[in-house]
Amino acid sequence: MTTQRRTPQSARRSQATRHAILTAALELAGEVGYARLSIEGIAARAGAGKQTIYRWWPSKGAVLFDALLMLNEGQDEQSAELPDTGDLEADLKVVLQATVAELNDPRYSEPMRALAIEMLVDADLAAEFTERLDEPVKELKRRRLRSAQRAGQLAPDMDLDVALEMLWGPLRSRWLNRDGPLTTEFADTVVETALNGLRPRPS
Amino acid sequence: MTTQRRTPQSARRSQATRHAILTAALELAGEVGYARLSIEGIAARAGAGKQTIYRWWPSKGAVLFDALLMLNEGQDEQSAELPDTGDLEADLKVVLQATVAELNDPRYSEPMRALAIEMLVDADLAAEFTERLDEPVKELKRRRLRSAQRAGQLAPDMDLDVALEMLWGPLRSRWLNRDGPLTTEFADTVVETALNGLRPRPS
């Protein structure tokens, strides 16, 4: 009986410790950046032992990675598909405005920025990120664009990855380089410019 | 007379030393990355004294920076203006293909990538880069786009910085993230997609 009572209790305790560690990693990455993030620091902030962290994760990158996955999981329910009302421009504006909100939220943005910089020097981390976080989200975006292609709202021979770059690239660039304000107006301008192109259209 | 003979000689020697130091900085940044680049390493590679470097530059970032300016100066004569034949699409393809060639040239690309990553964590370095290297080049690009606006080839209310992002952003992103091949075909696709937009155009 004791063992049976203890098992769910210790599982709950493990869950709580895991959550504290991932939360601490997110907070610290935002505060000190990836380079100065350390397992020691995470352990101290989480009130956990260093050994506990090393038992569950091989590196600080792996901890931060799971922490960002945890943040993303909370959103999965409502955002497994991008909106598809049939109005491509309106739908894209909703989605890019949400991206802007996320990139302006320091809870997500600062650890994500720390990871983004580290990925530029660590090809393995970048490959893991691409596979586990980036590619699934990109596929949702491609799916919305394919639906628009079927509806005749996008050129049928469009290179979808170039299209994604036209839409999300300017947001990501402004976020990473911090070289301009990330506003909903900017998101709207990007959607309109990408859809209509730089050449004038007969109106 | 001795002094007079010595002065131009020592100026020539200084020039040669400066050139050796800047060349060594470029080579080493490409080989070991910015984080492991050191004044010691540059001095050893250049066959110069550490004190000489510290007398002329306050930091390794400043050395690398001047080294990249030196590379750029060599090109100034032929590229002070972007081509303007009146055919915007053709001109942009020429320019973006040149950008692709530059980004694929390790002599330029590797030290530039090292600097780009460092700028993401060093805001002062980023500001200096923007002022001395990036903004002058961007202004040349804006000038070409303004000429196209006057010719009715670009929407008159176009946000030119968003336009620049649509054109050069995808190249820069693929270069920085190393997540796809940087080819002339890619450059051409980017120019066509940015100019025409994602929506189909009546042909």
XYZ file of C-alpha atoms in Angstrom:
406
model
C 0.000 0.000 0.000
C 2.805 2.397 0.919
C 4.498 1.748 -2.389
C 1.261 2.310 -4.277
C 0.601 5.591 -2.470
C 4.167 6.669 -2.967
C 4.399 6.111 -6.705
C 1.837 8.680 -7.898
C 3.099 11.061 -5.198
C 6.695 10.798 -6.418
C 5.521 11.098 -10.003
C 3.757 14.327 -9.058
C 6.888 15.506 -7.302
C 8.965 14.698 -10.402
C 6.525 16.609 -12.556
C 6.720 19.607 -10.233
C 10.531 19.499 -10.225
C 10.637 19.173 -14.012
C 8.320 22.138 -14.367
C 10.415 24.216 -11.945
C 13.605 23.393 -13.865
C 12.128 24.254 -17.270
C 10.639 27.479 -15.922
C 13.981 28.441 -14.370
C 15.763 27.738 -17.673
C 13.353 30.011 -19.556
C 13.696 32.808 -17.025
C 17.483 32.630 -16.825
C 18.022 32.371 -20.578
C 15.999 35.548 -20.945
C 17.932 37.293 -18.200
C 21.547 36.315 -18.915
C 21.526 34.955 -22.501
C 22.491 31.513 -23.695
C 26.264 31.845 -23.280
C 26.025 32.589 -19.549
C 23.192 30.149 -18.882
C 24.465 27.255 -16.742
C 23.126 24.030 -15.244
C 24.280 25.380 -11.850
C 22.250 28.533 -12.307
C 19.169 26.632 -13.414
C 19.450 24.254 -10.443
C 19.788 27.126 -7.969
C 16.824 29.032 -9.426
C 14.645 25.897 -9.525
C 15.623 24.748 -6.020
C 16.675 21.427 -7.533
C 19.905 19.428 -7.461
C 22.397 19.650 -10.336
C 22.415 15.840 -10.425
C 18.665 15.796 -11.047
C 19.123 17.993 -14.098
C 22.020 15.943 -15.450
C 19.977 12.747 -14.946
C 17.212 14.093 -17.196
C 19.053 16.244 -19.742
C 22.509 15.950 -21.373
C 23.125 19.707 -21.728
C 21.773 23.181 -21.039
C 20.692 23.366 -24.670
C 18.534 20.276 -24.164
C 16.918 21.821 -21.060
C 16.115 25.086 -22.826
C 14.816 23.160 -25.762
C 12.341 21.168 -23.669
C 11.380 24.396 -21.927
C 10.419 25.960 -25.255
C 8.549 22.785 -26.228
C 6.644 23.087 -22.922
C 5.637 26.650 -23.831
C 4.540 25.490 -27.275
C 2.559 22.526 -25.949
C 0.306 24.857 -24.033
C -0.735 26.381 -27.362
C -1.191 23.203 -29.367
C -4.911 22.773 -28.699
C -6.006 26.046 -30.227
C -3.369 26.409 -32.928
C -2.972 22.966 -34.497
C -4.289 24.476 -37.726
C -3.954 27.997 -39.058
C -7.253 29.848 -39.585
C -8.822 29.152 -42.975
C -11.880 31.350 -43.498
C -11.283 31.528 -47.240
C -9.925 35.085 -46.947
C -6.178 34.509 -47.265
C -5.131 38.091 -46.540
C -7.264 38.367 -43.393
C -6.162 34.940 -42.150
C -2.483 35.727 -42.684
C -2.850 39.043 -40.863
C -4.361 37.254 -37.857
C -1.502 34.744 -37.828
C 1.293 37.293 -38.344
C -0.192 39.536 -35.674
C -0.074 36.561 -33.306
C 3.557 36.021 -34.300
C 4.272 39.674 -33.494
C 2.605 39.308 -30.087
C 4.698 36.213 -29.351
C 7.936 37.893 -30.455
C 7.103 40.855 -28.206
C 6.403 38.631 -25.177
C 9.696 38.470 -23.232
C 8.619 35.218 -21.539
C 8.905 33.481 -24.905
C 11.018 35.879 -26.896
C 14.124 36.194 -24.734
C 14.865 32.470 -24.293
C 13.949 31.900 -27.944
C 16.382 34.597 -29.017
C 19.114 33.038 -26.855
C 18.457 29.698 -28.544
C 18.320 31.251 -32.021
C 21.778 32.763 -31.583
C 23.224 29.530 -30.220
C 21.801 27.616 -33.177
C 23.861 29.769 -35.533
C 27.039 28.325 -34.046
C 25.760 24.849 -33.073
C 24.622 22.923 -36.156
C 23.404 19.921 -34.126
C 21.163 22.079 -31.982
C 19.858 23.779 -35.132
C 19.067 20.420 -36.730
C 17.190 19.244 -33.635
C 15.262 22.517 -33.456
C 14.343 22.292 -37.126
C 13.050 18.744 -36.735
C 11.154 19.113 -33.461
C 9.920 22.723 -33.374
C 10.379 24.557 -36.637
C 9.373 22.016 -39.279
C 5.981 21.054 -37.715
C 5.013 24.745 -37.551
C 6.253 25.344 -41.100
C 4.151 22.423 -42.312
C 1.013 24.029 -40.810
C 1.862 27.213 -42.695
C 2.487 25.346 -45.962
C -0.856 23.574 -45.517
C -2.664 26.920 -45.322
C -0.853 28.147 -48.425
C -1.694 24.934 -50.319
C -5.345 25.466 -49.461
C -5.030 28.986 -50.911
C -3.388 27.540 -54.020
C -6.337 25.160 -54.499
C -8.664 28.161 -54.139
C -6.744 29.969 -56.890
C -5.527 32.661 -54.450
C -1.854 31.806 -54.832
C 0.131 31.201 -57.994
C -0.027 27.427 -58.591
C 3.720 26.997 -59.206
C 4.700 29.047 -56.129
C 7.786 27.859 -54.213
C 6.082 27.597 -50.816
C 9.300 27.934 -48.829
C 10.107 31.188 -50.614
C 6.531 32.290 -49.868
C 6.989 31.493 -46.156
C 10.193 33.516 -46.189
C 8.427 36.525 -47.754
C 5.767 36.403 -45.040
C 7.561 35.442 -41.834
C 11.152 36.388 -42.768
C 10.759 40.149 -42.265
C 9.247 39.600 -38.804
C 11.945 37.192 -37.770
C 14.683 39.451 -39.124
C 13.399 42.534 -37.304
C 13.063 40.469 -34.122
C 16.533 38.918 -34.336
C 18.355 42.086 -35.397
C 16.264 44.452 -33.258
C 16.447 46.982 -36.104
C 12.872 48.237 -36.160
C 9.552 48.202 -34.288
C 7.592 44.931 -34.366
C 4.007 46.164 -34.575
C 0.714 44.875 -35.930
C 0.965 47.603 -38.601
C 4.283 46.139 -39.703
C 2.730 42.653 -39.840
C -0.122 43.989 -41.993
C 2.284 45.791 -44.351
C 4.324 42.615 -44.765
C 1.231 40.525 -45.600
C -0.007 43.070 -48.143
C 3.413 43.558 -49.745
C 4.111 39.826 -49.967
C 0.700 39.033 -51.451
C 0.561 41.916 -53.920
C 4.243 42.050 -54.800
C 6.404 45.104 -55.328
C 5.135 45.841 -58.835
C 1.950 47.889 -58.998
C -1.234 45.903 -59.614
C -4.109 47.179 -61.697
C -6.779 47.889 -59.086
C 67.848 63.413 -45.685
C 67.786 60.180 -43.682
C 64.533 61.263 -42.023
C 62.997 62.129 -45.371
C 63.964 58.803 -46.853
C 62.716 57.016 -43.760
C 59.256 58.548 -43.571
C 57.753 57.155 -46.767
C 59.539 53.880 -46.103
C 58.054 53.560 -42.654
C 54.638 54.578 -43.985
C 54.928 51.807 -46.557
C 55.961 49.425 -43.798
C 52.978 50.510 -41.697
C 50.673 49.964 -44.641
C 52.097 46.501 -45.208
C 51.734 45.626 -41.523
C 48.174 46.949 -41.445
C 47.322 44.886 -44.506
C 48.871 41.772 -42.980
C 46.904 42.258 -39.748
C 43.579 42.783 -41.510
C 44.167 39.812 -43.781
C 45.068 37.639 -40.782
C 41.881 38.762 -38.980
C 39.741 37.787 -41.977
C 41.410 34.401 -42.342
C 41.247 33.543 -38.651
C 37.649 34.690 -38.168
C 36.677 32.372 -40.999
C 38.661 29.497 -39.547
C 37.847 29.683 -35.828
C 34.769 31.944 -35.570
C 34.424 35.218 -33.746
C 34.312 33.837 -30.200
C 37.737 32.172 -30.515
C 39.306 34.964 -32.548
C 41.989 36.717 -30.462
C 44.425 39.610 -30.815
C 47.195 37.119 -29.972
C 46.145 34.847 -32.805
C 45.918 37.704 -35.275
C 49.355 39.005 -34.241
C 50.935 35.563 -34.638
C 49.349 34.977 -38.064
C 50.315 38.461 -39.277
C 53.867 38.283 -37.924
C 53.154 41.520 -36.044
C 53.418 42.515 -32.399
C 50.334 42.480 -30.167
C 51.229 46.024 -29.111
C 51.060 47.193 -32.715
C 47.506 45.903 -32.984
C 46.441 47.445 -29.678
C 47.972 50.764 -30.742
C 45.759 50.871 -33.855
C 42.546 49.116 -32.740
C 40.711 48.960 -29.389
C 39.306 45.418 -29.826
C 39.220 42.368 -32.067
C 35.783 43.474 -33.270
C 37.303 46.744 -34.475
C 40.048 44.872 -36.353
C 37.590 42.542 -38.076
C 35.410 45.457 -38.881
C 38.185 47.367 -40.653
C 39.128 44.141 -42.395
C 35.631 43.860 -43.859
C 35.723 47.544 -44.828
C 39.014 46.844 -46.631
C 37.327 44.038 -48.610
C 34.444 46.357 -49.468
C 36.707 49.236 -50.495
C 38.194 47.091 -53.221
C 34.727 46.917 -54.778
C 33.683 50.536 -54.366
C 34.848 51.711 -57.800
C 32.637 49.399 -59.820
C 29.653 49.131 -57.502
C 28.968 52.640 -56.203
C 25.610 52.485 -57.970
C 23.368 49.526 -58.672
C 22.736 48.841 -62.369
C 19.837 50.825 -63.777
C 19.101 49.722 -67.343
C 15.392 50.459 -66.932
C 14.596 46.726 -66.617
C 14.047 46.372 -62.864
C 13.711 42.585 -62.837
C 16.881 42.026 -64.868
C 18.842 44.553 -62.801
C 17.737 43.011 -59.506
C 18.663 39.548 -60.729
C 22.166 40.763 -61.581
C 22.540 42.335 -58.144
C 21.099 39.400 -56.180
C 23.234 36.965 -58.158
C 26.259 39.035 -57.144
C 25.072 38.860 -53.532
C 24.815 35.070 -53.834
C 28.349 34.895 -55.230
C 29.632 37.024 -52.344
C 27.809 34.920 -49.736
C 29.281 31.778 -51.286
C 32.842 33.175 -51.249
C 34.399 31.925 -47.997
C 36.988 34.741 -48.064
C 34.169 37.197 -47.416
C 31.411 34.979 -46.097
C 33.087 33.302 -43.138
C 34.392 36.429 -41.368
C 31.132 38.211 -42.207
C 29.123 35.386 -40.653
C 31.323 35.520 -37.529
C 30.640 39.248 -37.283
C 26.905 38.814 -37.954
C 26.568 36.394 -35.049
C 28.577 38.633 -32.736
C 26.370 41.610 -33.651
C 23.325 39.733 -32.350
C 24.789 39.852 -28.856
C 26.765 43.108 -29.089
C 24.435 46.048 -29.746
C 27.297 48.579 -30.015
C 29.028 46.550 -32.688
C 25.694 46.201 -34.513
C 25.120 49.957 -34.408
C 28.604 50.656 -35.782
C 28.133 48.088 -38.523
C 24.762 49.553 -39.462
C 26.201 53.043 -39.715
C 29.454 52.282 -41.514
C 28.728 49.259 -43.698
C 25.066 48.338 -43.871
C 23.299 51.682 -44.220
C 25.408 53.005 -47.139
C 24.717 49.808 -49.108
C 21.017 49.910 -48.205
C 20.838 53.494 -49.428
C 22.195 52.415 -52.840
C 19.468 49.775 -52.979
C 16.751 52.242 -51.969
C 18.001 54.630 -54.662
C 17.528 51.941 -57.332
C 14.019 51.203 -56.039
C 13.120 54.915 -55.997
C 14.193 55.142 -59.620
C 11.845 52.206 -60.351
C 9.055 53.998 -58.484
C 9.560 57.074 -60.651
C 9.363 54.819 -63.718
C 6.047 53.390 -62.468
C 7.562 49.919 -61.958
C 7.011 49.857 -58.198
C 3.920 50.798 -56.236
C 4.348 54.503 -55.370
C 3.469 54.075 -51.661
C 5.804 51.100 -51.195
C 7.622 50.846 -47.838
C 11.126 50.579 -49.289
C 12.595 48.893 -46.218
C 9.951 46.158 -46.416
C 10.767 45.868 -50.129
C 14.477 45.450 -49.359
C 13.588 42.757 -46.831
C 11.495 40.875 -49.434
C 14.417 40.922 -51.859
C 17.533 40.455 -49.760
C 16.017 38.893 -46.603
C 15.572 35.385 -48.038
C 19.204 35.322 -49.231
C 20.532 36.567 -45.930
C 18.358 34.148 -43.965
C 19.448 31.133 -46.010
C 23.054 32.242 -45.646
C 22.889 32.833 -41.896
C 20.865 29.719 -41.054
C 22.528 27.485 -43.659
C 19.139 25.872 -44.289
C 19.134 25.667 -48.060
C 21.295 26.038 -51.181
C 22.286 29.587 -52.153
C 22.138 29.417 -55.938
C 21.521 31.861 -58.775
C 18.217 30.000 -59.401
C 17.178 30.815 -55.840
C 18.118 34.467 -56.362
C 16.017 34.568 -59.539
C 13.026 32.941 -57.796
C 13.247 35.467 -54.968
C 13.307 38.430 -57.378
C 10.336 37.101 -59.376
C 8.298 36.216 -56.272
C 8.982 39.538 -54.559
C 8.135 41.577 -57.669
C 5.035 39.629 -58.690
C 3.745 38.798 -55.222
C 2.217 35.560 -54.017
C -1.206 36.188 -55.544
C -1.561 35.152 -59.175
C -1.278 37.974 -61.705
C -3.283 38.111 -64.878
C -0.709 37.408 -67.582
